[in-house]
Amino acid sequence: MTLSHHLLLRLLLLLGLLSLWHCSADSADPLGDFCNKDTKIGSEKASANIDHLLVELVSKASKNGFLATSYGSGQYLVYGLAQCRGDVGKEDCSTCIQDAAKQIRTRCPNEADARIWFDYCFLRYSNTDFIGEVDTGFGIYYYNVDNVTETERFNEELSKLMEKIRSQAVVPQNAGLGKGQTELTPFITLYALVQCTRDLSPLSCAQCLAIAVGNFPNFCENRKGCRVLYSSCYTRYELYPFFFPISSAQNFSSTQMMMVYP
Ligand SMILES: *[C@@H]1O[C@H](CO)[C@@H](O)[C@H](O)[C@H]1NC(C)=O
Ligand SMILES: *[C@@H]1O[C@H](CO)[C@@H](O)[C@H](O)[C@H]1NC(C)=O
């Protein structure tokens, strides 16, 4: 199935959510979630296994920034993954994963496949094995409502920067992270970051990022900022610093959110 075909099959839901978005967003506010309505938690035992899995994700991923694991057996087996963005410090990471584990169960009380996105971390669990698989079926897009003016130059520099950081992300010791910046003028700098989940092979990481960046024109054409959040990778660019170490004054940006369902 081609990408454009795939997109046509998706239901576009415009939440029309206009909000002020601070670049050091409070990690208590998730960017979005996905409760897969086709899945149900079928028993008390399955539910208890999810709780057990979440405890393990919180304790281990908070320390190492990543864990992909499973818990239980037979029909009660659950798989889980939690990961922080690679530039985020231990304390913010730990807070984020705790918030994610707390909120995912209240947001998706009945679903066996649940996912939650924050800027600093991502957490998911499922009763089917997803570990190591590229998943771009469900996506959340955030874009700045403002557009750039010099579109040709901007898009050229954006592609160059994206290409550079995508090649960093697939180097194994970078653990799926690529980040960088380009000075567009002496006063305007473009910042970008990509992050794959660490269970992916370099090839799968490259594939996920290619789909995310390939969707920039569909959702973020000429926008001053854009975020594409998938279950397997995260990409973002802004005209202000947003990744660590944050180099200068933090800024506000007006952002609109869109969710794309499979
Ligand atoms: C940016 O461009 C889009 C698409 O051309 C347009 O719909 C939108 O109104 C523009 N945003 C602003 C703030 O002018
Ligand atoms: C934030 O950005 C706007 C324009 O994008 C700029 O005018 C303003 O000075 C910036 N504020 C800070 C604190 O950097």
mmCIF file of C-alpha atoms and ligand atoms in Angstrom:
data_model
loop_
_atom_site.group_PDB
_atom_site.id
_atom_site.type_symbol
_atom_site.label_atom_id
_atom_site.label_comp_id
_atom_site.label_asym_id
_atom_site.label_seq_id
_atom_site.Cartn_x
_atom_site.Cartn_y
_atom_site.Cartn_z
ATOM 1 C CA MET A 1 0.000 0.000 0.000
ATOM 2 C CA THR A 2 1.434 3.362 -0.974
ATOM 3 C CA LEU A 3 1.744 6.130 1.551
ATOM 4 C CA SER A 4 -0.794 8.403 -0.133
ATOM 5 C CA HIS A 5 -3.252 5.543 -0.397
ATOM 6 C CA HIS A 6 -2.688 4.813 3.244
ATOM 7 C CA LEU A 7 -3.364 8.437 4.086
ATOM 8 C CA LEU A 8 -6.597 8.455 2.116
ATOM 9 C CA LEU A 9 -7.829 5.562 4.195
ATOM 10 C CA ARG A 10 -7.257 7.424 7.375
ATOM 11 C CA LEU A 11 -9.907 9.372 9.104
ATOM 12 C CA LEU A 12 -8.841 12.908 9.710
ATOM 13 C CA LEU A 13 -9.967 14.340 12.949
ATOM 14 C CA LEU A 14 -9.282 17.980 13.451
ATOM 15 C CA LEU A 15 -9.610 18.746 17.067
ATOM 16 C CA GLY A 16 -9.271 22.440 16.411
ATOM 17 C CA LEU A 17 -7.437 22.723 19.619
ATOM 18 C CA LEU A 18 -5.759 26.055 19.686
ATOM 19 C CA SER A 19 -3.517 26.429 22.613
ATOM 20 C CA LEU A 20 -0.554 28.277 23.871
ATOM 21 C CA TRP A 21 2.236 25.814 24.013
ATOM 22 C CA HIS A 22 5.271 26.503 26.085
ATOM 23 C CA CYS A 23 8.483 24.939 24.899
ATOM 24 C CA SER A 24 9.302 23.549 28.309
ATOM 25 C CA ALA A 25 5.848 22.030 28.596
ATOM 26 C CA ASP A 26 4.789 20.685 31.937
ATOM 27 C CA SER A 27 5.313 16.967 31.624
ATOM 28 C CA ALA A 28 2.000 16.380 33.396
ATOM 29 C CA ASP A 29 0.150 17.289 30.186
ATOM 30 C CA PRO A 30 0.267 14.517 27.602
ATOM 31 C CA LEU A 31 0.441 15.458 23.924
ATOM 32 C CA GLY A 32 -2.063 12.734 23.165
ATOM 33 C CA ASP A 33 -3.077 9.158 23.674
ATOM 34 C CA PHE A 34 -4.412 6.234 21.700
ATOM 35 C CA CYS A 35 -6.775 3.701 23.231
ATOM 36 C CA ASN A 36 -7.240 0.993 20.624
ATOM 37 C CA LYS A 37 -10.994 0.369 20.715
ATOM 38 C CA ASP A 38 -10.561 -2.941 18.880
ATOM 39 C CA THR A 39 -8.871 -4.382 21.953
ATOM 40 C CA LYS A 40 -10.322 -5.161 25.370
ATOM 41 C CA ILE A 41 -8.814 -6.154 28.686
ATOM 42 C CA GLY A 42 -10.627 -9.452 29.124
ATOM 43 C CA SER A 43 -10.004 -10.411 32.726
ATOM 44 C CA GLU A 44 -8.874 -9.334 36.163
ATOM 45 C CA LYS A 45 -5.672 -11.268 35.636
ATOM 46 C CA ALA A 46 -4.854 -9.421 32.403
ATOM 47 C CA SER A 47 -5.550 -6.142 34.188
ATOM 48 C CA ALA A 48 -3.293 -7.109 37.087
ATOM 49 C CA ASN A 49 -0.546 -8.035 34.630
ATOM 50 C CA ILE A 50 -0.757 -4.594 33.025
ATOM 51 C CA ASP A 51 -0.391 -3.006 36.468
ATOM 52 C CA HIS A 52 2.611 -5.192 37.177
ATOM 53 C CA LEU A 53 4.150 -4.318 33.817
ATOM 54 C CA LEU A 54 3.663 -0.598 34.500
ATOM 55 C CA VAL A 55 5.472 -0.865 37.826
ATOM 56 C CA GLU A 56 8.411 -2.482 36.072
ATOM 57 C CA LEU A 57 8.406 0.103 33.261
ATOM 58 C CA VAL A 58 8.407 2.948 35.778
ATOM 59 C CA SER A 59 11.187 1.540 37.928
ATOM 60 C CA LYS A 60 13.539 0.517 35.087
ATOM 61 C CA ALA A 61 12.810 3.010 32.295
ATOM 62 C CA SER A 62 13.065 5.892 34.773
ATOM 63 C CA LYS A 63 16.668 4.871 35.400
ATOM 64 C CA ASN A 64 17.837 3.864 31.933
ATOM 65 C CA GLY A 65 15.569 6.002 29.764
ATOM 66 C CA PHE A 66 14.211 2.905 28.044
ATOM 67 C CA LEU A 67 12.669 -0.491 28.624
ATOM 68 C CA ALA A 68 10.874 -2.911 26.330
ATOM 69 C CA THR A 69 9.629 -5.976 28.148
ATOM 70 C CA SER A 70 6.737 -8.356 28.730
ATOM 71 C CA TYR A 71 4.919 -9.780 31.715
ATOM 72 C CA GLY A 72 2.710 -12.790 32.326
ATOM 73 C CA SER A 73 2.096 -15.809 30.159
ATOM 74 C CA GLY A 74 -0.392 -17.412 27.806
ATOM 75 C CA GLN A 75 -3.502 -15.342 27.123
ATOM 76 C CA TYR A 76 -2.520 -12.925 29.903
ATOM 77 C CA LEU A 77 0.839 -11.980 28.412
ATOM 78 C CA VAL A 78 1.326 -8.215 27.987
ATOM 79 C CA TYR A 79 4.123 -6.352 26.211
ATOM 80 C CA GLY A 80 5.261 -2.916 27.234
ATOM 81 C CA LEU A 81 7.654 -0.170 26.241
ATOM 82 C CA ALA A 82 8.610 3.101 27.887
ATOM 83 C CA GLN A 83 11.195 5.545 26.630
ATOM 84 C CA CYS A 84 12.364 9.084 27.228
ATOM 85 C CA ARG A 85 13.690 11.380 24.532
ATOM 86 C CA GLY A 86 17.447 10.916 24.544
ATOM 87 C CA ASP A 87 18.264 14.544 25.397
ATOM 88 C CA VAL A 88 16.032 14.601 28.494
ATOM 89 C CA GLY A 89 17.736 14.395 31.891
ATOM 90 C CA LYS A 90 17.168 11.597 34.427
ATOM 91 C CA GLU A 91 14.894 13.586 36.717
ATOM 92 C CA ASP A 92 12.572 14.869 33.965
ATOM 93 C CA CYS A 93 12.592 11.394 32.446
ATOM 94 C CA SER A 94 11.579 9.739 35.675
ATOM 95 C CA THR A 95 8.777 12.263 36.308
ATOM 96 C CA CYS A 96 7.515 11.848 32.765
ATOM 97 C CA ILE A 97 7.374 8.051 32.870
ATOM 98 C CA GLN A 98 5.623 8.112 36.232
ATOM 99 C CA ASP A 99 3.022 10.543 34.841
ATOM 100 C CA ALA A 100 2.604 8.376 31.747
ATOM 101 C CA ALA A 101 2.040 5.205 33.778
ATOM 102 C CA LYS A 102 -0.424 7.008 36.027
ATOM 103 C CA GLN A 103 -2.441 8.556 33.210
ATOM 104 C CA ILE A 104 -2.525 5.750 30.668
ATOM 105 C CA ARG A 105 -4.760 3.542 32.822
ATOM 106 C CA THR A 106 -7.300 6.278 33.490
ATOM 107 C CA ARG A 107 -7.318 7.367 29.856
ATOM 108 C CA CYS A 108 -7.604 3.849 28.468
ATOM 109 C CA PRO A 109 -9.330 1.904 31.268
ATOM 110 C CA ASN A 110 -10.629 -0.981 29.120
ATOM 111 C CA GLU A 111 -8.229 -1.309 26.188
ATOM 112 C CA ALA A 112 -5.481 -3.905 26.006
ATOM 113 C CA ASP A 113 -3.562 -1.740 23.494
ATOM 114 C CA ALA A 114 -2.863 1.710 24.929
ATOM 115 C CA ARG A 115 -0.312 4.421 24.161
ATOM 116 C CA ILE A 116 0.475 7.832 25.603
ATOM 117 C CA TRP A 117 2.739 10.580 24.310
ATOM 118 C CA PHE A 118 4.449 13.372 26.184
ATOM 119 C CA ASP A 119 7.177 15.640 24.876
ATOM 120 C CA TYR A 120 9.724 14.000 27.129
ATOM 121 C CA CYS A 121 8.570 10.387 26.978
ATOM 122 C CA PHE A 122 6.349 7.745 25.437
ATOM 123 C CA LEU A 123 4.727 4.681 26.970
ATOM 124 C CA ARG A 124 2.661 1.877 25.519
ATOM 125 C CA TYR A 125 1.464 -1.644 26.273
ATOM 126 C CA SER A 126 -0.379 -4.244 24.304
ATOM 127 C CA ASN A 127 -1.519 -7.850 24.427
ATOM 128 C CA THR A 128 0.160 -8.411 21.058
ATOM 129 C CA ASP A 129 3.897 -8.240 20.501
ATOM 130 C CA PHE A 130 4.892 -4.929 18.911
ATOM 131 C CA ILE A 131 8.509 -4.821 20.059
ATOM 132 C CA GLY A 132 10.908 -4.165 17.187
ATOM 133 C CA GLU A 133 8.106 -3.399 14.712
ATOM 134 C CA VAL A 134 7.717 -0.079 12.898
ATOM 135 C CA ASP A 135 4.293 1.357 13.703
ATOM 136 C CA THR A 136 3.162 4.556 12.009
ATOM 137 C CA GLY A 137 -0.520 3.619 11.799
ATOM 138 C CA PHE A 138 -1.668 6.116 14.376
ATOM 139 C CA GLY A 139 -0.137 9.569 14.378
ATOM 140 C CA ILE A 140 -0.459 12.843 16.225
ATOM 141 C CA TYR A 141 0.608 16.022 14.466
ATOM 142 C CA TYR A 142 1.188 19.386 16.052
ATOM 143 C CA TYR A 143 1.911 22.358 13.875
ATOM 144 C CA ASN A 144 2.552 26.017 14.421
ATOM 145 C CA VAL A 145 -0.315 28.065 12.975
ATOM 146 C CA ASP A 146 2.212 30.562 11.583
ATOM 147 C CA ASN A 147 3.879 30.021 8.237
ATOM 148 C CA VAL A 148 7.395 30.821 7.141
ATOM 149 C CA THR A 149 7.829 33.514 4.530
ATOM 150 C CA GLU A 150 10.846 32.401 2.524
ATOM 151 C CA THR A 151 9.431 28.971 1.847
ATOM 152 C CA GLU A 152 11.915 27.750 -0.744
ATOM 153 C CA ARG A 153 15.015 28.457 1.321
ATOM 154 C CA PHE A 154 13.332 27.242 4.510
ATOM 155 C CA ASN A 155 12.323 23.908 3.007
ATOM 156 C CA GLU A 156 15.774 23.428 1.547
ATOM 157 C CA GLU A 157 17.449 24.034 4.921
ATOM 158 C CA LEU A 158 14.850 21.925 6.722
ATOM 159 C CA SER A 159 15.477 18.954 4.405
ATOM 160 C CA LYS A 160 19.226 19.279 4.842
ATOM 161 C CA LEU A 161 18.963 19.414 8.618
ATOM 162 C CA MET A 162 16.498 16.518 8.722
ATOM 163 C CA GLU A 163 18.763 14.410 6.543
ATOM 164 C CA LYS A 164 21.696 15.123 8.841
ATOM 165 C CA ILE A 165 19.905 14.261 12.079
ATOM 166 C CA ARG A 166 18.223 11.199 10.574
ATOM 167 C CA SER A 167 21.647 9.834 9.766
ATOM 168 C CA GLN A 168 22.685 10.424 13.412
ATOM 169 C CA ALA A 169 19.619 8.582 14.715
ATOM 170 C CA VAL A 170 20.518 5.345 12.929
ATOM 171 C CA VAL A 171 24.047 5.194 14.377
ATOM 172 C CA PRO A 172 23.668 2.517 17.088
ATOM 173 C CA GLN A 173 25.514 4.383 19.880
ATOM 174 C CA ASN A 174 23.125 7.345 19.472
ATOM 175 C CA ALA A 175 20.234 5.172 20.689
ATOM 176 C CA GLY A 176 17.784 6.465 18.092
ATOM 177 C CA LEU A 177 18.418 10.170 18.747
ATOM 178 C CA GLY A 178 19.396 12.842 16.239
ATOM 179 C CA LYS A 179 19.359 16.592 16.877
ATOM 180 C CA GLY A 180 20.812 19.731 15.424
ATOM 181 C CA GLN A 181 20.351 23.299 14.357
ATOM 182 C CA THR A 182 20.890 25.546 11.359
ATOM 183 C CA GLU A 183 21.227 29.297 11.370
ATOM 184 C CA LEU A 184 18.801 30.620 8.738
ATOM 185 C CA THR A 185 19.711 34.253 9.365
ATOM 186 C CA PRO A 186 21.798 35.857 12.129
ATOM 187 C CA PHE A 187 18.516 36.146 14.070
ATOM 188 C CA ILE A 188 16.640 32.995 13.138
ATOM 189 C CA THR A 189 17.774 29.462 13.910
ATOM 190 C CA LEU A 190 16.015 26.267 12.956
ATOM 191 C CA TYR A 191 16.118 23.484 15.568
ATOM 192 C CA ALA A 192 15.200 19.885 14.875
ATOM 193 C CA LEU A 193 15.155 16.573 16.701
ATOM 194 C CA VAL A 194 14.292 13.003 15.759
ATOM 195 C CA GLN A 195 13.979 10.043 18.096
ATOM 196 C CA CYS A 196 13.228 6.411 17.324
ATOM 197 C CA THR A 197 12.153 3.937 19.965
ATOM 198 C CA ARG A 198 15.232 1.966 20.960
ATOM 199 C CA ASP A 199 13.760 -1.440 20.156
ATOM 200 C CA LEU A 200 14.019 -0.650 16.428
ATOM 201 C CA SER A 201 16.853 -1.753 14.185
ATOM 202 C CA PRO A 202 18.677 1.058 12.340
ATOM 203 C CA LEU A 203 16.811 0.112 9.165
ATOM 204 C CA SER A 204 13.415 0.236 10.912
ATOM 205 C CA CYS A 205 14.344 3.531 12.555
ATOM 206 C CA ALA A 206 15.237 4.987 9.157
ATOM 207 C CA GLN A 207 11.926 3.721 7.800
ATOM 208 C CA CYS A 208 9.875 5.324 10.574
ATOM 209 C CA LEU A 209 11.671 8.664 10.239
ATOM 210 C CA ALA A 210 11.282 8.615 6.454
ATOM 211 C CA ILE A 211 7.510 8.241 6.856
ATOM 212 C CA ALA A 212 7.359 10.997 9.484
ATOM 213 C CA VAL A 213 9.447 13.461 7.464
ATOM 214 C CA GLY A 214 7.611 12.388 4.294
ATOM 215 C CA ASN A 215 4.403 13.547 5.991
ATOM 216 C CA PHE A 216 5.687 17.054 6.718
ATOM 217 C CA PRO A 217 4.227 18.366 3.427
ATOM 218 C CA ASN A 218 0.832 16.796 4.221
ATOM 219 C CA PHE A 219 0.401 18.313 7.653
ATOM 220 C CA CYS A 220 3.066 20.937 8.165
ATOM 221 C CA GLU A 221 3.884 22.484 4.809
ATOM 222 C CA ASN A 222 5.667 25.816 5.337
ATOM 223 C CA ARG A 223 4.790 25.819 9.014
ATOM 224 C CA LYS A 224 7.133 27.472 11.498
ATOM 225 C CA GLY A 225 7.059 24.356 13.637
ATOM 226 C CA CYS A 226 5.889 20.778 13.424
ATOM 227 C CA ARG A 227 5.757 17.618 15.501
ATOM 228 C CA VAL A 228 4.941 14.163 14.207
ATOM 229 C CA LEU A 229 4.350 11.591 16.937
ATOM 230 C CA TYR A 230 4.200 7.924 16.033
ATOM 231 C CA SER A 231 4.444 4.834 18.229
ATOM 232 C CA SER A 232 7.906 4.130 16.805
ATOM 233 C CA CYS A 233 9.381 7.593 16.312
ATOM 234 C CA TYR A 234 9.102 11.273 17.169
ATOM 235 C CA THR A 235 10.165 14.169 14.951
ATOM 236 C CA ARG A 236 10.030 17.876 15.642
ATOM 237 C CA TYR A 237 11.339 21.137 14.281
ATOM 238 C CA GLU A 238 10.880 24.679 15.588
ATOM 239 C CA LEU A 239 12.298 28.157 15.107
ATOM 240 C CA TYR A 240 13.156 28.213 18.803
ATOM 241 C CA PRO A 241 15.277 25.947 20.977
ATOM 242 C CA PHE A 242 13.289 23.083 22.527
ATOM 243 C CA PHE A 243 15.788 20.307 23.191
ATOM 244 C CA PHE A 244 18.389 19.945 25.896
ATOM 245 C CA PRO A 245 20.695 21.616 26.537
ATOM 246 C CA ILE A 246 18.356 24.572 25.958
ATOM 247 C CA SER A 247 20.617 27.364 24.841
ATOM 248 C CA SER A 248 18.558 30.550 25.102
ATOM 249 C CA ALA A 249 15.341 32.159 26.334
ATOM 250 C CA GLN A 250 12.290 29.972 26.159
ATOM 251 C CA ASN A 251 9.458 31.151 23.992
ATOM 252 C CA PHE A 252 5.787 30.694 23.351
ATOM 253 C CA SER A 253 4.277 29.401 20.205
ATOM 254 C CA SER A 254 0.726 28.991 19.055
ATOM 255 C CA THR A 255 0.181 25.387 18.098
ATOM 256 C CA GLN A 256 -2.644 23.392 16.597
ATOM 257 C CA MET A 257 -3.065 19.669 17.065
ATOM 258 C CA MET A 258 -4.371 17.013 14.736
ATOM 259 C CA MET A 259 -4.754 13.275 15.259
ATOM 260 C CA VAL A 260 -4.658 10.827 12.406
ATOM 261 C CA TYR A 261 -6.213 7.443 13.020
ATOM 262 C CA PRO A 262 -5.352 4.301 11.111
HETATM 263 C C1 LIG B 1 -0.632 29.318 6.889
HETATM 264 O O1 LIG B 1 -0.898 28.664 5.667
HETATM 265 C C2 LIG B 1 -2.067 27.883 5.667
HETATM 266 C C3 LIG B 1 -2.129 27.100 4.359
HETATM 267 O O2 LIG B 1 -1.796 27.875 3.275
HETATM 268 C C4 LIG B 1 -3.268 28.803 5.873
HETATM 269 O O3 LIG B 1 -4.466 28.052 5.855
HETATM 270 C C5 LIG B 1 -3.092 29.503 7.214
HETATM 271 O O4 LIG B 1 -4.163 30.425 7.421
HETATM 272 C C6 LIG B 1 -1.770 30.252 7.277
HETATM 273 N N1 LIG B 1 -1.557 30.738 8.634
HETATM 274 C C7 LIG B 1 -1.508 32.032 8.946
HETATM 275 C C8 LIG B 1 -1.345 32.375 10.386
HETATM 276 O O5 LIG B 1 -1.607 32.915 8.101
HETATM 277 C C1 LIG B 2 9.578 35.035 21.061
HETATM 278 O O1 LIG B 2 9.423 34.999 19.664
HETATM 279 C C2 LIG B 2 8.887 36.178 19.134
HETATM 280 C C3 LIG B 2 8.701 35.997 17.608
HETATM 281 O O2 LIG B 2 8.759 34.668 17.218
HETATM 282 C C4 LIG B 2 9.810 37.340 19.437
HETATM 283 O O3 LIG B 2 9.243 38.533 18.943
HETATM 284 C C5 LIG B 2 10.018 37.454 20.933
HETATM 285 O O4 LIG B 2 10.942 38.483 21.220
HETATM 286 C C6 LIG B 2 10.498 36.140 21.498
HETATM 287 N N1 LIG B 2 10.584 36.204 22.953
HETATM 288 C C7 LIG B 2 11.636 35.748 23.643
HETATM 289 C C8 LIG B 2 11.553 35.848 25.129
HETATM 290 O O5 LIG B 2 12.616 35.263 23.102
#
